Amino acid sequence: MRVVVLTGAGISAESGVRTFRDAGGLWEGHDVEDVATPEGFTRDPELVHRFYDARRRALTLVGPNPAHRALAALEEALGEELLVVTQNVDDLHERAGSRRVVHMHGELRRARCEACGARPAWDADLLDAPPCPACGRARLRPDVVWFGEVPYELDRIHAAVTGCDLFVAVGTSGAVYPAAGYVALAASSGARTLELNLEPSEVSRYFDEVRTGPAARLVPQLVA
Ligand code: BV8
């Protein structure tokens, strides 16, 4: 049985990672335009570096929760039949043991060089960062996909979504495209679709089944 699991900020919420749109979320106090767009980075790179450097540092204070671990166990059982497509830029899926993870919006623990395109692993701050290790130019930015930028591995994701038998979304508000469009693509390709979320999302109507509750309870139940 080929399974695609699309995860969003809600799967990391019980690990203590703030979501975007919940009260007190990441966007609180920040205008998305200022911290998650190329224009915002051009306008005020220091503000954007501080926003992402703080989130990268905070990763060291949190760990995977039972939802991440349940998906890693599911990969033990399904192997190449499972693909996790995450909108999250944290590393909690990997730290729980998942290997087959696509970060369609990039990763906090990676930098990207705007001059040569290198994407080195990066755990330090990017504010006042040293030059790019590959080309030596001082053009490093967070390796995160901002609004208006093309997400990573879209072809691989499209093939997995159109070829799966079961599509599960966990902890996402269905607010951002193209990720929010994947349930309709999966359904039109004949997959069964299931949403696991704390509350109905903006795309709940496209799912065959919606289960509401915390991911740390719902995902282990699904995998059991
Ligand atoms: C693109 C990285 C072109 C940065 C992010 C008009 C219509 C349609 C589309 C558009 C439009 N205008 C513009 C667009 C395109 C735009 C878009 O969709 N805008 C939206 C706002 C309308 N999209 C883009 O720009 C994308 N690129 O379109 O390129 C293209 C595309 C294809 C092919 C060629 C060209 C790029 C978007 C990527 C932006 N980067 N993140 C960073 O991390 O800082 S987006 C960011 O928000 C996240 O990464 C995530 O993807 C997204 C949504 O967040 P969620 O993960 O869903 O989190 P959220 O807080 O919203 O919700 C959490 C959910 O969890 C809630 O429902 C909550 O109830 C639930 N929850 C909470 N606790 C729990 C829980 N569930 C379970 N258990 C819990 N304990």
PDB file of C-alpha atoms and ligand atoms in Angstrom:
ATOM      1  CA  MET A   1       0.000   0.000   0.000  1.00  0.00           C
ATOM      2  CA  ARG A   2       1.634   3.262  -1.130  1.00  0.00           C
ATOM      3  CA  VAL A   3       1.189   6.026   1.451  1.00  0.00           C
ATOM      4  CA  VAL A   4       1.972   9.751   1.337  1.00  0.00           C
ATOM      5  CA  VAL A   5       1.837  11.704   4.609  1.00  0.00           C
ATOM      6  CA  LEU A   6       1.837  15.508   4.280  1.00  0.00           C
ATOM      7  CA  THR A   7       2.797  17.180   7.545  1.00  0.00           C
ATOM      8  CA  GLY A   8       2.530  20.790   8.694  1.00  0.00           C
ATOM      9  CA  ALA A   9       3.406  22.826  11.752  1.00  0.00           C
ATOM     10  CA  GLY A  10       0.724  21.077  13.835  1.00  0.00           C
ATOM     11  CA  ILE A  11       2.712  17.811  13.985  1.00  0.00           C
ATOM     12  CA  SER A  12       5.518  19.687  15.763  1.00  0.00           C
ATOM     13  CA  ALA A  13       3.235  21.706  18.050  1.00  0.00           C
ATOM     14  CA  GLU A  14       3.361  19.142  20.886  1.00  0.00           C
ATOM     15  CA  SER A  15       7.141  19.231  20.672  1.00  0.00           C
ATOM     16  CA  GLY A  16       6.964  22.893  21.639  1.00  0.00           C
ATOM     17  CA  VAL A  17       7.541  24.335  18.148  1.00  0.00           C
ATOM     18  CA  ARG A  18       5.154  27.222  17.509  1.00  0.00           C
ATOM     19  CA  THR A  19       2.822  26.959  14.530  1.00  0.00           C
ATOM     20  CA  PHE A  20       2.192  29.846  12.164  1.00  0.00           C
ATOM     21  CA  ARG A  21      -1.456  30.680  12.408  1.00  0.00           C
ATOM     22  CA  ASP A  22      -2.450  29.613  15.896  1.00  0.00           C
ATOM     23  CA  ALA A  23      -2.725  32.357  18.497  1.00  0.00           C
ATOM     24  CA  GLY A  24       0.768  33.227  19.647  1.00  0.00           C
ATOM     25  CA  GLY A  25       2.103  31.622  16.498  1.00  0.00           C
ATOM     26  CA  LEU A  26       5.287  32.418  14.635  1.00  0.00           C
ATOM     27  CA  TRP A  27       3.699  35.097  12.531  1.00  0.00           C
ATOM     28  CA  GLU A  28       2.566  36.909  15.697  1.00  0.00           C
ATOM     29  CA  GLY A  29       4.455  40.165  15.846  1.00  0.00           C
ATOM     30  CA  HIS A  30       5.825  39.559  12.381  1.00  0.00           C
ATOM     31  CA  ASP A  31       4.269  40.442   9.061  1.00  0.00           C
ATOM     32  CA  VAL A  32       4.734  37.444   6.755  1.00  0.00           C
ATOM     33  CA  GLU A  33       5.777  39.920   4.065  1.00  0.00           C
ATOM     34  CA  ASP A  34       8.651  41.079   6.244  1.00  0.00           C
ATOM     35  CA  VAL A  35      10.137  37.729   7.261  1.00  0.00           C
ATOM     36  CA  ALA A  36       9.044  35.080   4.724  1.00  0.00           C
ATOM     37  CA  THR A  37       9.406  36.712   1.304  1.00  0.00           C
ATOM     38  CA  PRO A  38      12.471  37.472  -0.876  1.00  0.00           C
ATOM     39  CA  GLU A  39      11.392  41.122  -0.880  1.00  0.00           C
ATOM     40  CA  GLY A  40      11.397  41.168   2.903  1.00  0.00           C
ATOM     41  CA  PHE A  41      14.912  39.683   2.920  1.00  0.00           C
ATOM     42  CA  THR A  42      16.152  42.274   0.446  1.00  0.00           C
ATOM     43  CA  ARG A  43      14.532  45.072   2.445  1.00  0.00           C
ATOM     44  CA  ASP A  44      15.827  44.013   5.864  1.00  0.00           C
ATOM     45  CA  PRO A  45      18.145  40.980   5.804  1.00  0.00           C
ATOM     46  CA  GLU A  46      19.085  41.452   9.469  1.00  0.00           C
ATOM     47  CA  LEU A  47      15.428  41.134  10.606  1.00  0.00           C
ATOM     48  CA  VAL A  48      15.009  37.964   8.535  1.00  0.00           C
ATOM     49  CA  HIS A  49      18.287  36.476   9.798  1.00  0.00           C
ATOM     50  CA  ARG A  50      17.257  37.184  13.396  1.00  0.00           C
ATOM     51  CA  PHE A  51      13.848  35.512  12.788  1.00  0.00           C
ATOM     52  CA  TYR A  52      15.380  32.326  11.371  1.00  0.00           C
ATOM     53  CA  ASP A  53      18.461  32.275  13.626  1.00  0.00           C
ATOM     54  CA  ALA A  54      16.138  32.316  16.675  1.00  0.00           C
ATOM     55  CA  ARG A  55      14.074  29.420  15.250  1.00  0.00           C
ATOM     56  CA  ARG A  56      17.232  27.442  14.375  1.00  0.00           C
ATOM     57  CA  ARG A  57      18.578  27.904  17.923  1.00  0.00           C
ATOM     58  CA  ALA A  58      15.184  26.901  19.404  1.00  0.00           C
ATOM     59  CA  LEU A  59      15.427  23.549  17.591  1.00  0.00           C
ATOM     60  CA  THR A  60      18.121  22.468  20.052  1.00  0.00           C
ATOM     61  CA  LEU A  61      15.591  22.837  22.900  1.00  0.00           C
ATOM     62  CA  VAL A  62      12.882  20.543  21.468  1.00  0.00           C
ATOM     63  CA  GLY A  63      12.593  16.905  20.428  1.00  0.00           C
ATOM     64  CA  PRO A  64      10.316  14.643  18.370  1.00  0.00           C
ATOM     65  CA  ASN A  65       6.938  13.704  19.834  1.00  0.00           C
ATOM     66  CA  PRO A  66       4.896  10.448  19.536  1.00  0.00           C
ATOM     67  CA  ALA A  67       3.483  11.599  16.186  1.00  0.00           C
ATOM     68  CA  HIS A  68       6.957  11.892  14.615  1.00  0.00           C
ATOM     69  CA  ARG A  69       7.957   8.573  16.167  1.00  0.00           C
ATOM     70  CA  ALA A  70       4.824   6.830  14.869  1.00  0.00           C
ATOM     71  CA  LEU A  71       5.660   7.938  11.308  1.00  0.00           C
ATOM     72  CA  ALA A  72       9.218   6.639  11.719  1.00  0.00           C
ATOM     73  CA  ALA A  73       7.764   3.299  12.872  1.00  0.00           C
ATOM     74  CA  LEU A  74       5.439   3.321   9.861  1.00  0.00           C
ATOM     75  CA  GLU A  75       8.498   3.716   7.617  1.00  0.00           C
ATOM     76  CA  GLU A  76      10.061   0.684   9.330  1.00  0.00           C
ATOM     77  CA  ALA A  77       6.965  -1.280   8.250  1.00  0.00           C
ATOM     78  CA  LEU A  78       6.343   0.204   4.794  1.00  0.00           C
ATOM     79  CA  GLY A  79       9.849   1.141   3.647  1.00  0.00           C
ATOM     80  CA  GLU A  80       9.762   2.673   0.165  1.00  0.00           C
ATOM     81  CA  GLU A  81       5.956   2.495   0.095  1.00  0.00           C
ATOM     82  CA  LEU A  82       5.875   5.511   2.472  1.00  0.00           C
ATOM     83  CA  LEU A  83       6.905   9.082   1.727  1.00  0.00           C
ATOM     84  CA  VAL A  84       6.651  11.923   4.247  1.00  0.00           C
ATOM     85  CA  VAL A  85       6.248  15.303   2.538  1.00  0.00           C
ATOM     86  CA  THR A  86       6.717  18.008   5.127  1.00  0.00           C
ATOM     87  CA  GLN A  87       6.046  21.732   4.951  1.00  0.00           C
ATOM     88  CA  ASN A  88       8.067  22.061   8.134  1.00  0.00           C
ATOM     89  CA  VAL A  89      11.608  23.353   8.200  1.00  0.00           C
ATOM     90  CA  ASP A  90      12.434  21.642  11.519  1.00  0.00           C
ATOM     91  CA  ASP A  91      14.382  18.354  11.721  1.00  0.00           C
ATOM     92  CA  LEU A  92      12.036  16.465  14.041  1.00  0.00           C
ATOM     93  CA  HIS A  93      11.012  13.806  11.484  1.00  0.00           C
ATOM     94  CA  GLU A  94      14.678  12.926  10.957  1.00  0.00           C
ATOM     95  CA  ARG A  95      15.434  12.984  14.679  1.00  0.00           C
ATOM     96  CA  ALA A  96      12.539  10.531  15.221  1.00  0.00           C
ATOM     97  CA  GLY A  97      14.161   8.180  12.694  1.00  0.00           C
ATOM     98  CA  SER A  98      12.326   8.945   9.441  1.00  0.00           C
ATOM     99  CA  ARG A  99      14.619   8.705   6.397  1.00  0.00           C
ATOM    100  CA  ARG A 100      12.180   9.172   3.535  1.00  0.00           C
ATOM    101  CA  VAL A 101      11.314  12.850   4.117  1.00  0.00           C
ATOM    102  CA  VAL A 102      10.913  15.619   1.515  1.00  0.00           C
ATOM    103  CA  HIS A 103      11.242  19.154   2.913  1.00  0.00           C
ATOM    104  CA  MET A 104       9.248  21.009   0.261  1.00  0.00           C
ATOM    105  CA  HIS A 105       9.785  24.335   2.065  1.00  0.00           C
ATOM    106  CA  GLY A 106      13.449  23.773   2.898  1.00  0.00           C
ATOM    107  CA  GLU A 107      15.223  23.287   6.216  1.00  0.00           C
ATOM    108  CA  LEU A 108      16.294  25.546   9.080  1.00  0.00           C
ATOM    109  CA  ARG A 109      19.508  23.510   9.481  1.00  0.00           C
ATOM    110  CA  ARG A 110      20.701  24.316   5.969  1.00  0.00           C
ATOM    111  CA  ALA A 111      21.896  27.529   4.319  1.00  0.00           C
ATOM    112  CA  ARG A 112      21.721  28.414   0.640  1.00  0.00           C
ATOM    113  CA  CYS A 113      24.232  30.525  -1.270  1.00  0.00           C
ATOM    114  CA  GLU A 114      22.550  33.112  -3.501  1.00  0.00           C
ATOM    115  CA  ALA A 115      25.697  33.307  -5.604  1.00  0.00           C
ATOM    116  CA  CYS A 116      26.518  29.645  -6.362  1.00  0.00           C
ATOM    117  CA  GLY A 117      23.430  27.755  -5.184  1.00  0.00           C
ATOM    118  CA  ALA A 118      25.314  25.579  -2.669  1.00  0.00           C
ATOM    119  CA  ARG A 119      23.131  24.318   0.214  1.00  0.00           C
ATOM    120  CA  PRO A 120      25.519  23.518   3.073  1.00  0.00           C
ATOM    121  CA  ALA A 121      24.271  22.049   6.369  1.00  0.00           C
ATOM    122  CA  TRP A 122      24.156  24.972   8.788  1.00  0.00           C
ATOM    123  CA  ASP A 123      23.619  25.020  12.563  1.00  0.00           C
ATOM    124  CA  ALA A 124      25.066  28.422  13.445  1.00  0.00           C
ATOM    125  CA  ASP A 125      23.536  31.866  13.031  1.00  0.00           C
ATOM    126  CA  LEU A 126      23.431  33.273   9.515  1.00  0.00           C
ATOM    127  CA  LEU A 127      23.551  36.885  10.707  1.00  0.00           C
ATOM    128  CA  ASP A 128      27.176  37.966  10.128  1.00  0.00           C
ATOM    129  CA  ALA A 129      27.865  34.458   8.760  1.00  0.00           C
ATOM    130  CA  PRO A 130      31.247  33.606   7.202  1.00  0.00           C
ATOM    131  CA  PRO A 131      31.429  33.395   3.394  1.00  0.00           C
ATOM    132  CA  CYS A 132      29.910  30.492   1.476  1.00  0.00           C
ATOM    133  CA  PRO A 133      32.148  27.441   2.001  1.00  0.00           C
ATOM    134  CA  ALA A 134      31.781  26.527  -1.688  1.00  0.00           C
ATOM    135  CA  CYS A 135      32.420  29.833  -3.478  1.00  0.00           C
ATOM    136  CA  GLY A 136      33.770  32.141  -0.795  1.00  0.00           C
ATOM    137  CA  ARG A 137      31.227  34.877  -1.402  1.00  0.00           C
ATOM    138  CA  ALA A 138      29.187  36.396   1.436  1.00  0.00           C
ATOM    139  CA  ARG A 139      25.779  35.514  -0.014  1.00  0.00           C
ATOM    140  CA  LEU A 140      24.314  32.935   2.418  1.00  0.00           C
ATOM    141  CA  ARG A 141      20.569  32.964   3.263  1.00  0.00           C
ATOM    142  CA  PRO A 142      18.313  30.515   5.111  1.00  0.00           C
ATOM    143  CA  ASP A 143      17.574  27.499   2.876  1.00  0.00           C
ATOM    144  CA  VAL A 144      13.860  28.067   3.353  1.00  0.00           C
ATOM    145  CA  VAL A 145      11.262  28.497   0.587  1.00  0.00           C
ATOM    146  CA  TRP A 146       9.591  31.902   1.007  1.00  0.00           C
ATOM    147  CA  PHE A 147       6.259  33.022  -0.411  1.00  0.00           C
ATOM    148  CA  GLY A 148       6.577  33.546  -4.143  1.00  0.00           C
ATOM    149  CA  GLU A 149       9.450  31.023  -4.375  1.00  0.00           C
ATOM    150  CA  VAL A 150       9.109  27.588  -5.950  1.00  0.00           C
ATOM    151  CA  PRO A 151       9.056  24.742  -3.398  1.00  0.00           C
ATOM    152  CA  TYR A 152      11.590  21.908  -3.633  1.00  0.00           C
ATOM    153  CA  GLU A 153      11.079  18.493  -5.315  1.00  0.00           C
ATOM    154  CA  LEU A 154       7.675  19.266  -6.813  1.00  0.00           C
ATOM    155  CA  ASP A 155       7.997  16.570  -9.506  1.00  0.00           C
ATOM    156  CA  ARG A 156       8.886  13.903  -6.946  1.00  0.00           C
ATOM    157  CA  ILE A 157       5.975  14.975  -4.732  1.00  0.00           C
ATOM    158  CA  HIS A 158       3.527  15.065  -7.668  1.00  0.00           C
ATOM    159  CA  ALA A 159       4.516  11.523  -8.701  1.00  0.00           C
ATOM    160  CA  ALA A 160       4.102  10.235  -5.133  1.00  0.00           C
ATOM    161  CA  VAL A 161       0.735  11.946  -4.592  1.00  0.00           C
ATOM    162  CA  THR A 162      -0.733  10.783  -7.917  1.00  0.00           C
ATOM    163  CA  GLY A 163       0.572   7.251  -7.313  1.00  0.00           C
ATOM    164  CA  CYS A 164      -0.470   6.663  -3.720  1.00  0.00           C
ATOM    165  CA  ASP A 165      -3.317   4.549  -2.345  1.00  0.00           C
ATOM    166  CA  LEU A 166      -3.628   6.565   0.874  1.00  0.00           C
ATOM    167  CA  PHE A 167      -2.969  10.285   1.402  1.00  0.00           C
ATOM    168  CA  VAL A 168      -2.829  11.514   5.013  1.00  0.00           C
ATOM    169  CA  ALA A 169      -2.469  15.165   6.063  1.00  0.00           C
ATOM    170  CA  VAL A 170      -1.306  15.829   9.629  1.00  0.00           C
ATOM    171  CA  GLY A 171      -1.289  19.204  11.393  1.00  0.00           C
ATOM    172  CA  THR A 172      -1.722  21.611   8.513  1.00  0.00           C
ATOM    173  CA  SER A 173      -4.215  24.439   8.062  1.00  0.00           C
ATOM    174  CA  GLY A 174      -4.416  23.950   4.301  1.00  0.00           C
ATOM    175  CA  ALA A 175      -3.657  27.646   3.861  1.00  0.00           C
ATOM    176  CA  VAL A 176      -0.619  27.448   1.592  1.00  0.00           C
ATOM    177  CA  TYR A 177      -0.286  26.167  -1.972  1.00  0.00           C
ATOM    178  CA  PRO A 178       0.799  24.038  -3.695  1.00  0.00           C
ATOM    179  CA  ALA A 179       0.787  21.862  -0.519  1.00  0.00           C
ATOM    180  CA  ALA A 180      -2.891  22.555   0.193  1.00  0.00           C
ATOM    181  CA  GLY A 181      -3.799  21.319  -3.286  1.00  0.00           C
ATOM    182  CA  TYR A 182      -2.345  17.831  -2.801  1.00  0.00           C
ATOM    183  CA  VAL A 183      -5.445  16.284  -1.210  1.00  0.00           C
ATOM    184  CA  ALA A 184      -7.533  17.121  -4.298  1.00  0.00           C
ATOM    185  CA  LEU A 185      -4.770  15.720  -6.534  1.00  0.00           C
ATOM    186  CA  ALA A 186      -4.607  12.510  -4.488  1.00  0.00           C
ATOM    187  CA  ALA A 187      -8.395  12.104  -4.498  1.00  0.00           C
ATOM    188  CA  SER A 188      -8.611  12.678  -8.262  1.00  0.00           C
ATOM    189  CA  SER A 189      -5.910  10.010  -8.688  1.00  0.00           C
ATOM    190  CA  GLY A 190      -8.002   7.456  -6.775  1.00  0.00           C
ATOM    191  CA  ALA A 191      -6.373   7.594  -3.342  1.00  0.00           C
ATOM    192  CA  ARG A 192      -8.249   7.398  -0.068  1.00  0.00           C
ATOM    193  CA  THR A 193      -7.709  10.619   1.890  1.00  0.00           C
ATOM    194  CA  LEU A 194      -7.551  11.179   5.667  1.00  0.00           C
ATOM    195  CA  GLU A 195      -7.000  14.406   7.617  1.00  0.00           C
ATOM    196  CA  LEU A 196      -5.627  14.363  11.173  1.00  0.00           C
ATOM    197  CA  ASN A 197      -5.798  17.855  12.656  1.00  0.00           C
ATOM    198  CA  LEU A 198      -6.626  19.674  15.864  1.00  0.00           C
ATOM    199  CA  GLU A 199      -9.531  21.352  14.081  1.00  0.00           C
ATOM    200  CA  PRO A 200     -11.032  21.261  10.592  1.00  0.00           C
ATOM    201  CA  SER A 201      -8.686  22.893   8.052  1.00  0.00           C
ATOM    202  CA  GLU A 202      -9.368  25.060   5.013  1.00  0.00           C
ATOM    203  CA  VAL A 203      -9.412  21.925   2.867  1.00  0.00           C
ATOM    204  CA  SER A 204     -11.229  19.429   5.146  1.00  0.00           C
ATOM    205  CA  ARG A 205     -14.038  19.158   2.616  1.00  0.00           C
ATOM    206  CA  TYR A 206     -11.724  17.362   0.176  1.00  0.00           C
ATOM    207  CA  PHE A 207     -10.962  14.488   2.593  1.00  0.00           C
ATOM    208  CA  ASP A 208     -12.857  11.181   2.757  1.00  0.00           C
ATOM    209  CA  GLU A 209     -12.366  11.228   6.514  1.00  0.00           C
ATOM    210  CA  VAL A 210     -11.403  13.935   9.052  1.00  0.00           C
ATOM    211  CA  ARG A 211     -10.292  13.047  12.583  1.00  0.00           C
ATOM    212  CA  THR A 212      -9.839  15.983  14.946  1.00  0.00           C
ATOM    213  CA  GLY A 213      -7.509  15.894  17.917  1.00  0.00           C
ATOM    214  CA  PRO A 214      -3.819  16.229  18.803  1.00  0.00           C
ATOM    215  CA  ALA A 215      -1.375  14.588  16.394  1.00  0.00           C
ATOM    216  CA  ALA A 216       0.548  12.936  19.233  1.00  0.00           C
ATOM    217  CA  ARG A 217      -2.608  10.880  19.923  1.00  0.00           C
ATOM    218  CA  LEU A 218      -4.081  10.502  16.416  1.00  0.00           C
ATOM    219  CA  VAL A 219      -0.953   9.458  14.495  1.00  0.00           C
ATOM    220  CA  PRO A 220       0.051   6.604  16.841  1.00  0.00           C
ATOM    221  CA  GLN A 221      -3.582   5.402  16.701  1.00  0.00           C
ATOM    222  CA  LEU A 222      -3.441   5.408  12.898  1.00  0.00           C
ATOM    223  CA  VAL A 223      -0.166   3.505  12.839  1.00  0.00           C
ATOM    224  CA  ALA A 224      -1.064   0.984  15.560  1.00  0.00           C
TER     225      ALA A 224
HETATM  226  C1  BV8 B   1       4.563  29.112  -4.938  1.00  0.00           C
HETATM  227  C2  BV8 B   1       8.694  28.234   5.021  1.00  0.00           C
HETATM  228  C3  BV8 B   1       4.839  29.281  -7.296  1.00  0.00           C
HETATM  229  C4  BV8 B   1       9.027  29.498   5.689  1.00  0.00           C
HETATM  230  C5  BV8 B   1       6.446  28.554   4.213  1.00  0.00           C
HETATM  231  C6  BV8 B   1      -3.555  32.840  -4.068  1.00  0.00           C
HETATM  232  C7  BV8 B   1      -4.143  31.600  -4.152  1.00  0.00           C
HETATM  233  C8  BV8 B   1      -3.374  30.440  -4.079  1.00  0.00           C
HETATM  234  C9  BV8 B   1      -1.996  30.514  -3.924  1.00  0.00           C
HETATM  235  C10 BV8 B   1      -1.431  31.742  -3.814  1.00  0.00           C
HETATM  236  C11 BV8 B   1      -2.181  32.903  -3.884  1.00  0.00           C
HETATM  237  N1  BV8 B   1      -1.352  33.941  -3.757  1.00  0.00           N
HETATM  238  C12 BV8 B   1      -0.067  33.480  -3.587  1.00  0.00           C
HETATM  239  C13 BV8 B   1      -0.109  32.148  -3.647  1.00  0.00           C
HETATM  240  C14 BV8 B   1       1.007  31.221  -3.543  1.00  0.00           C
HETATM  241  C15 BV8 B   1       1.472  31.102  -2.104  1.00  0.00           C
HETATM  242  C16 BV8 B   1       0.325  30.791  -1.173  1.00  0.00           C
HETATM  243  O1  BV8 B   1      -0.142  29.666  -1.101  1.00  0.00           O
HETATM  244  N2  BV8 B   1      -0.122  31.813  -0.438  1.00  0.00           N
HETATM  245  C17 BV8 B   1      -1.217  31.589   0.486  1.00  0.00           C
HETATM  246  C18 BV8 B   1      -0.969  32.406   1.755  1.00  0.00           C
HETATM  247  C19 BV8 B   1      -2.503  31.993  -0.206  1.00  0.00           C
HETATM  248  N3  BV8 B   1       2.392  29.990  -2.106  1.00  0.00           N
HETATM  249  C20 BV8 B   1       3.683  30.202  -2.381  1.00  0.00           C
HETATM  250  O2  BV8 B   1       4.165  31.301  -2.567  1.00  0.00           O
HETATM  251  C21 BV8 B   1       4.527  28.960  -2.534  1.00  0.00           C
HETATM  252  N4  BV8 B   1       5.219  29.032  -3.780  1.00  0.00           N
HETATM  253  O3  BV8 B   1       3.357  29.126  -5.033  1.00  0.00           O
HETATM  254  O4  BV8 B   1       5.440  29.183  -6.011  1.00  0.00           O
HETATM  255  C22 BV8 B   1       4.898  27.954  -7.940  1.00  0.00           C
HETATM  256  C23 BV8 B   1       4.254  26.880  -7.357  1.00  0.00           C
HETATM  257  C24 BV8 B   1       4.287  25.658  -8.002  1.00  0.00           C
HETATM  258  C25 BV8 B   1       4.978  25.522  -9.201  1.00  0.00           C
HETATM  259  C26 BV8 B   1       5.626  26.625  -9.766  1.00  0.00           C
HETATM  260  C27 BV8 B   1       5.591  27.848  -9.130  1.00  0.00           C
HETATM  261  C28 BV8 B   1       5.573  28.861  -1.446  1.00  0.00           C
HETATM  262  C29 BV8 B   1       4.910  28.788  -0.100  1.00  0.00           C
HETATM  263  C30 BV8 B   1       5.957  28.436   0.951  1.00  0.00           C
HETATM  264  C31 BV8 B   1       6.010  29.508   2.002  1.00  0.00           C
HETATM  265  N5  BV8 B   1       6.887  29.056   3.083  1.00  0.00           N
HETATM  266  N6  BV8 B   1       7.262  28.059   5.135  1.00  0.00           N
HETATM  267  C32 BV8 B   1       9.054  29.307   7.176  1.00  0.00           C
HETATM  268  O5  BV8 B   1       8.896  28.184   7.691  1.00  0.00           O
HETATM  269  O6  BV8 B   1       9.264  30.335   7.829  1.00  0.00           O
HETATM  270  S1  BV8 B   1       4.781  28.487   4.490  1.00  0.00           S
HETATM  271  C33 BV8 B   1       4.424  28.085   6.135  1.00  0.00           C
HETATM  272  O7  BV8 B   1       2.995  28.141   6.275  1.00  0.00           O
HETATM  273  C34 BV8 B   1       4.704  26.649   6.464  1.00  0.00           C
HETATM  274  O8  BV8 B   1       5.877  26.142   5.921  1.00  0.00           O
HETATM  275  C35 BV8 B   1       3.521  25.894   5.958  1.00  0.00           C
HETATM  276  O9  BV8 B   1       3.771  25.395   4.689  1.00  0.00           O
HETATM  277  C36 BV8 B   1       2.514  26.943   5.743  1.00  0.00           C
HETATM  278  C37 BV8 B   1       1.199  26.523   6.344  1.00  0.00           C
HETATM  279  O10 BV8 B   1       1.450  26.356   7.679  1.00  0.00           O
HETATM  280  P1  BV8 B   1       0.968  25.009   8.407  1.00  0.00           P
HETATM  281  O11 BV8 B   1       2.124  24.077   8.372  1.00  0.00           O
HETATM  282  O12 BV8 B   1      -0.310  24.507   7.876  1.00  0.00           O
HETATM  283  O13 BV8 B   1       0.820  25.609   9.825  1.00  0.00           O
HETATM  284  P2  BV8 B   1      -0.367  26.528  10.333  1.00  0.00           P
HETATM  285  O14 BV8 B   1       0.118  27.233  11.545  1.00  0.00           O
HETATM  286  O15 BV8 B   1      -0.957  27.313   9.204  1.00  0.00           O
HETATM  287  O16 BV8 B   1      -1.459  25.443  10.753  1.00  0.00           O
HETATM  288  C38 BV8 B   1      -1.154  24.521  11.777  1.00  0.00           C
HETATM  289  C39 BV8 B   1      -2.310  23.558  11.809  1.00  0.00           C
HETATM  290  O17 BV8 B   1      -2.017  22.558  12.787  1.00  0.00           O
HETATM  291  C40 BV8 B   1      -3.611  24.218  12.233  1.00  0.00           C
HETATM  292  O18 BV8 B   1      -4.643  23.765  11.379  1.00  0.00           O
HETATM  293  C41 BV8 B   1      -3.822  23.726  13.661  1.00  0.00           C
HETATM  294  O19 BV8 B   1      -5.195  23.538  13.956  1.00  0.00           O
HETATM  295  C42 BV8 B   1      -3.117  22.402  13.643  1.00  0.00           C
HETATM  296  N7  BV8 B   1      -2.597  21.990  14.940  1.00  0.00           N
HETATM  297  C43 BV8 B   1      -2.086  22.776  15.921  1.00  0.00           C
HETATM  298  N8  BV8 B   1      -1.686  21.996  16.959  1.00  0.00           N
HETATM  299  C44 BV8 B   1      -1.922  20.701  16.594  1.00  0.00           C
HETATM  300  C45 BV8 B   1      -2.493  20.692  15.325  1.00  0.00           C
HETATM  301  N9  BV8 B   1      -2.852  19.564  14.688  1.00  0.00           N
HETATM  302  C46 BV8 B   1      -2.621  18.406  15.332  1.00  0.00           C
HETATM  303  N10 BV8 B   1      -2.082  18.330  16.564  1.00  0.00           N
HETATM  304  C47 BV8 B   1      -1.720  19.450  17.221  1.00  0.00           C
HETATM  305  N11 BV8 B   1      -1.195  19.353  18.464  1.00  0.00           N
END
